[in-house]
Structures are given as structure tokens and as C-alpha cells.
Amino acid sequence: MRYRKTIKSRLGELSGVRQWLRVRLQPAGVDGAAIHKLELAITEALANVVRHAYRGEESGVIHISLLVDQSLIRLVIRDFAEPFTPLDCGGSEAQPQLSSEGGLGIYILRKSMDVVRYEHPPPTGTRLTMERRRELLTPGAVEGPLP
């Protein structure tokens, strides 16, 4: 299934986005731990867009798309602000740098998602694609340790 949502570049929009995401993932059978990681990733990514790309300008537009299928969950965030790639700012998978302005966002994205890719399509802005493989149970399988 494919879903789309458009928000303004306001931090106050983030809780509504998390709810929008959860309402689409739960009926698709995505487990609670994976939903939590996806909510964390989208919150961190959108906060970066609002704070760094739009620099707090609340009239900016952000498009969010979600693809949920049997093997993959893909989130795409598209903004139209000045191109911004947090990976260029020293974000490290191994050693997050915490400062007064944050610093854990990219670390969290990389740990929560299987793919994190930034692109700068014309005319301006950034497209962030994040993917997470779904861990599926074999039909008829039972969760838990073997007897």
C-alpha cells in the first residue's frame, strides 16, 4: 500500500505524523518494535528538515510518502528548502557527536533503518529515502524459543 501526507515545516506536526504512520503500519501487521523504530526515524528526520533545512521557517512544505509491502517499508521525505545532507555534517554511525543542538539524529536513522539515502532533485530541496526490511514469519510459524 502507498500513502501520502503533506505537512508544514513545524515541529508541532511531528506527533500527528507519528500517529498517521502508526495507523497505517498496525493494520499491515508491522510489529510494535518495528513501528517504534520507524516512528523514531521519521521524527528525527523531520526534526532535521524543520531545524536545519527550513531553519525554523514554519511555512515550508514537506511531502511524506509511505510504501508498505510484504518485504519492505519505505519512507520518503521531500522538502523544498536549501539542500541539506546531515551526513555531510559529520554524522557517524560508530561515534555520535552530541552537542547543544543535538547530534544523535543521524545515528538514530542509521540504527533504525536499513537504507538512508539523501538526494537533491532539481530545482531545490532534499529527498530522504529510508527503508526497513520487514521480518516475516513463515505461515504457521510460532514465535518464541523451540521446545
PDB file of C-alpha atoms in Angstrom:
ATOM      1  CA  MET A   1       0.000   0.000   0.000  1.00  0.00           C
ATOM      2  CA  ARG A   2       1.091   3.535  -0.740  1.00  0.00           C
ATOM      3  CA  TYR A   3       0.194   6.570   1.354  1.00  0.00           C
ATOM      4  CA  ARG A   4       0.969  10.278   1.152  1.00  0.00           C
ATOM      5  CA  LYS A   5       0.837  13.181   3.579  1.00  0.00           C
ATOM      6  CA  THR A   6       1.840  16.839   3.324  1.00  0.00           C
ATOM      7  CA  ILE A   7       2.729  18.935   6.358  1.00  0.00           C
ATOM      8  CA  LYS A   8       4.111  22.375   7.114  1.00  0.00           C
ATOM      9  CA  SER A   9       7.638  22.712   8.490  1.00  0.00           C
ATOM     10  CA  ARG A  10       6.585  22.919  12.128  1.00  0.00           C
ATOM     11  CA  LEU A  11       7.826  20.758  14.988  1.00  0.00           C
ATOM     12  CA  GLY A  12       4.219  20.682  16.239  1.00  0.00           C
ATOM     13  CA  GLU A  13       3.319  18.494  13.229  1.00  0.00           C
ATOM     14  CA  LEU A  14       5.511  15.594  14.368  1.00  0.00           C
ATOM     15  CA  SER A  15       3.083  13.913  16.770  1.00  0.00           C
ATOM     16  CA  GLY A  16       0.409  13.868  14.057  1.00  0.00           C
ATOM     17  CA  VAL A  17       2.866  12.279  11.624  1.00  0.00           C
ATOM     18  CA  ARG A  18       3.730   9.556  14.157  1.00  0.00           C
ATOM     19  CA  GLN A  19       0.030   8.803  14.618  1.00  0.00           C
ATOM     20  CA  TRP A  20      -0.532   8.804  10.821  1.00  0.00           C
ATOM     21  CA  LEU A  21       2.342   6.329  10.456  1.00  0.00           C
ATOM     22  CA  ARG A  22       1.177   4.052  13.286  1.00  0.00           C
ATOM     23  CA  VAL A  23      -2.409   3.911  11.955  1.00  0.00           C
ATOM     24  CA  ARG A  24      -1.083   2.640   8.613  1.00  0.00           C
ATOM     25  CA  LEU A  25       1.517   0.211   9.943  1.00  0.00           C
ATOM     26  CA  GLN A  26      -0.524  -1.597  12.618  1.00  0.00           C
ATOM     27  CA  PRO A  27      -3.195  -2.972  10.227  1.00  0.00           C
ATOM     28  CA  ALA A  28      -0.394  -4.083   7.892  1.00  0.00           C
ATOM     29  CA  GLY A  29       0.877  -6.394  10.642  1.00  0.00           C
ATOM     30  CA  VAL A  30       4.062  -4.479  11.433  1.00  0.00           C
ATOM     31  CA  ASP A  31       5.219  -5.409  14.939  1.00  0.00           C
ATOM     32  CA  GLY A  32       5.365  -2.861  17.745  1.00  0.00           C
ATOM     33  CA  ALA A  33       9.159  -2.769  17.989  1.00  0.00           C
ATOM     34  CA  ALA A  34       9.498  -2.011  14.260  1.00  0.00           C
ATOM     35  CA  ILE A  35       6.771   0.664  14.475  1.00  0.00           C
ATOM     36  CA  HIS A  36       8.664   2.308  17.332  1.00  0.00           C
ATOM     37  CA  LYS A  37      11.900   2.387  15.295  1.00  0.00           C
ATOM     38  CA  LEU A  38      10.079   3.826  12.276  1.00  0.00           C
ATOM     39  CA  GLU A  39       8.403   6.497  14.420  1.00  0.00           C
ATOM     40  CA  LEU A  40      11.763   7.410  15.912  1.00  0.00           C
ATOM     41  CA  ALA A  41      13.389   7.607  12.477  1.00  0.00           C
ATOM     42  CA  ILE A  42      10.675   9.780  10.923  1.00  0.00           C
ATOM     43  CA  THR A  43      10.633  12.077  13.965  1.00  0.00           C
ATOM     44  CA  GLU A  44      14.404  12.591  13.804  1.00  0.00           C
ATOM     45  CA  ALA A  45      14.386  13.072  10.032  1.00  0.00           C
ATOM     46  CA  LEU A  46      11.531  15.601  10.089  1.00  0.00           C
ATOM     47  CA  ALA A  47      13.070  17.499  13.012  1.00  0.00           C
ATOM     48  CA  ASN A  48      16.268  17.832  10.941  1.00  0.00           C
ATOM     49  CA  VAL A  49      14.276  19.196   7.989  1.00  0.00           C
ATOM     50  CA  VAL A  50      12.459  21.743  10.157  1.00  0.00           C
ATOM     51  CA  ARG A  51      15.519  22.865  12.136  1.00  0.00           C
ATOM     52  CA  HIS A  52      18.272  22.711   9.535  1.00  0.00           C
ATOM     53  CA  ALA A  53      16.793  22.798   6.032  1.00  0.00           C
ATOM     54  CA  TYR A  54      13.965  25.257   6.698  1.00  0.00           C
ATOM     55  CA  ARG A  55      15.836  26.830   9.650  1.00  0.00           C
ATOM     56  CA  GLY A  56      12.622  27.146  11.648  1.00  0.00           C
ATOM     57  CA  GLU A  57      10.618  28.767   8.834  1.00  0.00           C
ATOM     58  CA  GLU A  58       7.116  27.394   9.546  1.00  0.00           C
ATOM     59  CA  SER A  59       5.594  27.949   6.110  1.00  0.00           C
ATOM     60  CA  GLY A  60       7.768  25.365   4.358  1.00  0.00           C
ATOM     61  CA  VAL A  61       6.173  22.330   2.739  1.00  0.00           C
ATOM     62  CA  ILE A  62       7.187  18.740   3.446  1.00  0.00           C
ATOM     63  CA  HIS A  63       5.790  15.773   1.496  1.00  0.00           C
ATOM     64  CA  ILE A  64       5.873  12.349   3.115  1.00  0.00           C
ATOM     65  CA  SER A  65       5.222   9.094   1.301  1.00  0.00           C
ATOM     66  CA  LEU A  66       4.977   5.625   2.776  1.00  0.00           C
ATOM     67  CA  LEU A  67       5.154   2.297   0.972  1.00  0.00           C
ATOM     68  CA  VAL A  68       4.288  -0.857   2.898  1.00  0.00           C
ATOM     69  CA  ASP A  69       4.538  -4.230   1.202  1.00  0.00           C
ATOM     70  CA  GLN A  70       5.292  -7.791   2.285  1.00  0.00           C
ATOM     71  CA  SER A  71       9.048  -7.343   2.435  1.00  0.00           C
ATOM     72  CA  LEU A  72       9.754  -3.616   2.812  1.00  0.00           C
ATOM     73  CA  ILE A  73       8.678  -0.373   4.432  1.00  0.00           C
ATOM     74  CA  ARG A  74       9.878   2.752   2.625  1.00  0.00           C
ATOM     75  CA  LEU A  75       9.517   6.310   3.905  1.00  0.00           C
ATOM     76  CA  VAL A  76      10.356   9.235   1.627  1.00  0.00           C
ATOM     77  CA  ILE A  77      10.559  12.804   2.924  1.00  0.00           C
ATOM     78  CA  ARG A  78      10.742  15.588   0.336  1.00  0.00           C
ATOM     79  CA  ASP A  79      11.361  19.220   1.215  1.00  0.00           C
ATOM     80  CA  PHE A  80      11.913  22.311  -0.925  1.00  0.00           C
ATOM     81  CA  ALA A  81      14.323  24.202   1.313  1.00  0.00           C
ATOM     82  CA  GLU A  82      18.014  24.796   0.797  1.00  0.00           C
ATOM     83  CA  PRO A  83      19.585  21.383   0.082  1.00  0.00           C
ATOM     84  CA  PHE A  84      20.805  19.820   3.306  1.00  0.00           C
ATOM     85  CA  THR A  85      22.518  16.488   3.943  1.00  0.00           C
ATOM     86  CA  PRO A  86      23.181  15.819   7.639  1.00  0.00           C
ATOM     87  CA  LEU A  87      25.582  13.039   6.637  1.00  0.00           C
ATOM     88  CA  ASP A  88      27.880  15.824   5.376  1.00  0.00           C
ATOM     89  CA  CYS A  89      27.928  17.381   8.847  1.00  0.00           C
ATOM     90  CA  GLY A  90      29.940  14.646  10.472  1.00  0.00           C
ATOM     91  CA  GLY A  91      27.119  12.249  11.434  1.00  0.00           C
ATOM     92  CA  SER A  92      28.801   8.979  12.341  1.00  0.00           C
ATOM     93  CA  GLU A  93      27.422   5.506  12.729  1.00  0.00           C
ATOM     94  CA  ALA A  94      30.098   4.439  15.164  1.00  0.00           C
ATOM     95  CA  GLN A  95      30.528   7.553  17.278  1.00  0.00           C
ATOM     96  CA  PRO A  96      27.606  10.010  17.571  1.00  0.00           C
ATOM     97  CA  GLN A  97      28.616  13.567  18.399  1.00  0.00           C
ATOM     98  CA  LEU A  98      26.278  15.127  20.945  1.00  0.00           C
ATOM     99  CA  SER A  99      26.186  18.911  21.103  1.00  0.00           C
ATOM    100  CA  SER A 100      23.823  21.545  22.479  1.00  0.00           C
ATOM    101  CA  GLU A 101      21.904  21.315  19.193  1.00  0.00           C
ATOM    102  CA  GLY A 102      21.509  17.537  19.178  1.00  0.00           C
ATOM    103  CA  GLY A 103      23.724  15.194  17.236  1.00  0.00           C
ATOM    104  CA  LEU A 104      22.052  11.822  17.643  1.00  0.00           C
ATOM    105  CA  GLY A 105      19.611  12.119  14.728  1.00  0.00           C
ATOM    106  CA  ILE A 106      21.753  10.542  12.003  1.00  0.00           C
ATOM    107  CA  TYR A 107      22.983   7.877  14.388  1.00  0.00           C
ATOM    108  CA  ILE A 108      19.352   7.000  15.199  1.00  0.00           C
ATOM    109  CA  LEU A 109      18.401   6.930  11.498  1.00  0.00           C
ATOM    110  CA  ARG A 110      21.260   4.596  10.637  1.00  0.00           C
ATOM    111  CA  LYS A 111      20.495   2.264  13.552  1.00  0.00           C
ATOM    112  CA  SER A 112      16.714   2.216  12.905  1.00  0.00           C
ATOM    113  CA  MET A 113      16.746   1.823   9.129  1.00  0.00           C
ATOM    114  CA  ASP A 114      18.453  -0.474   6.621  1.00  0.00           C
ATOM    115  CA  VAL A 115      18.824   2.271   3.977  1.00  0.00           C
ATOM    116  CA  VAL A 116      19.249   6.033   4.497  1.00  0.00           C
ATOM    117  CA  ARG A 117      19.799   7.942   1.239  1.00  0.00           C
ATOM    118  CA  TYR A 118      19.819  11.707   0.614  1.00  0.00           C
ATOM    119  CA  GLU A 119      19.315  13.189  -2.868  1.00  0.00           C
ATOM    120  CA  HIS A 120      18.949  16.750  -4.115  1.00  0.00           C
ATOM    121  CA  PRO A 121      16.485  16.745  -7.032  1.00  0.00           C
ATOM    122  CA  PRO A 122      16.045  19.950  -9.030  1.00  0.00           C
ATOM    123  CA  PRO A 123      15.106  22.699  -8.625  1.00  0.00           C
ATOM    124  CA  THR A 124      15.873  22.728  -4.881  1.00  0.00           C
ATOM    125  CA  GLY A 125      15.431  20.780  -1.693  1.00  0.00           C
ATOM    126  CA  THR A 126      16.203  17.319  -0.458  1.00  0.00           C
ATOM    127  CA  ARG A 127      14.653  13.885  -0.830  1.00  0.00           C
ATOM    128  CA  LEU A 128      15.407  11.484   2.009  1.00  0.00           C
ATOM    129  CA  THR A 129      14.607   7.827   1.382  1.00  0.00           C
ATOM    130  CA  MET A 130      14.618   5.470   4.352  1.00  0.00           C
ATOM    131  CA  GLU A 131      13.936   1.752   4.054  1.00  0.00           C
ATOM    132  CA  ARG A 132      13.478  -1.038   6.543  1.00  0.00           C
ATOM    133  CA  ARG A 133      13.118  -4.697   5.591  1.00  0.00           C
ATOM    134  CA  ARG A 134      10.199  -6.469   7.164  1.00  0.00           C
ATOM    135  CA  GLU A 135      10.935  -9.564   9.177  1.00  0.00           C
ATOM    136  CA  LEU A 136       8.224 -12.005   8.278  1.00  0.00           C
ATOM    137  CA  LEU A 137       7.187 -15.178   9.996  1.00  0.00           C
ATOM    138  CA  THR A 138       6.720 -18.264   7.871  1.00  0.00           C
ATOM    139  CA  PRO A 139       2.974 -19.051   7.618  1.00  0.00           C
ATOM    140  CA  GLY A 140       2.049 -21.295  10.509  1.00  0.00           C
ATOM    141  CA  ALA A 141       5.228 -20.485  12.430  1.00  0.00           C
ATOM    142  CA  VAL A 142       5.064 -19.882  16.146  1.00  0.00           C
ATOM    143  CA  GLU A 143       7.069 -17.118  17.782  1.00  0.00           C
ATOM    144  CA  GLY A 144       9.317 -17.966  20.686  1.00  0.00           C
ATOM    145  CA  PRO A 145      12.005 -20.485  21.547  1.00  0.00           C
ATOM    146  CA  LEU A 146      11.858 -24.024  20.248  1.00  0.00           C
ATOM    147  CA  PRO A 147      10.780 -26.639  22.800  1.00  0.00           C
TER     148      PRO A 147
END
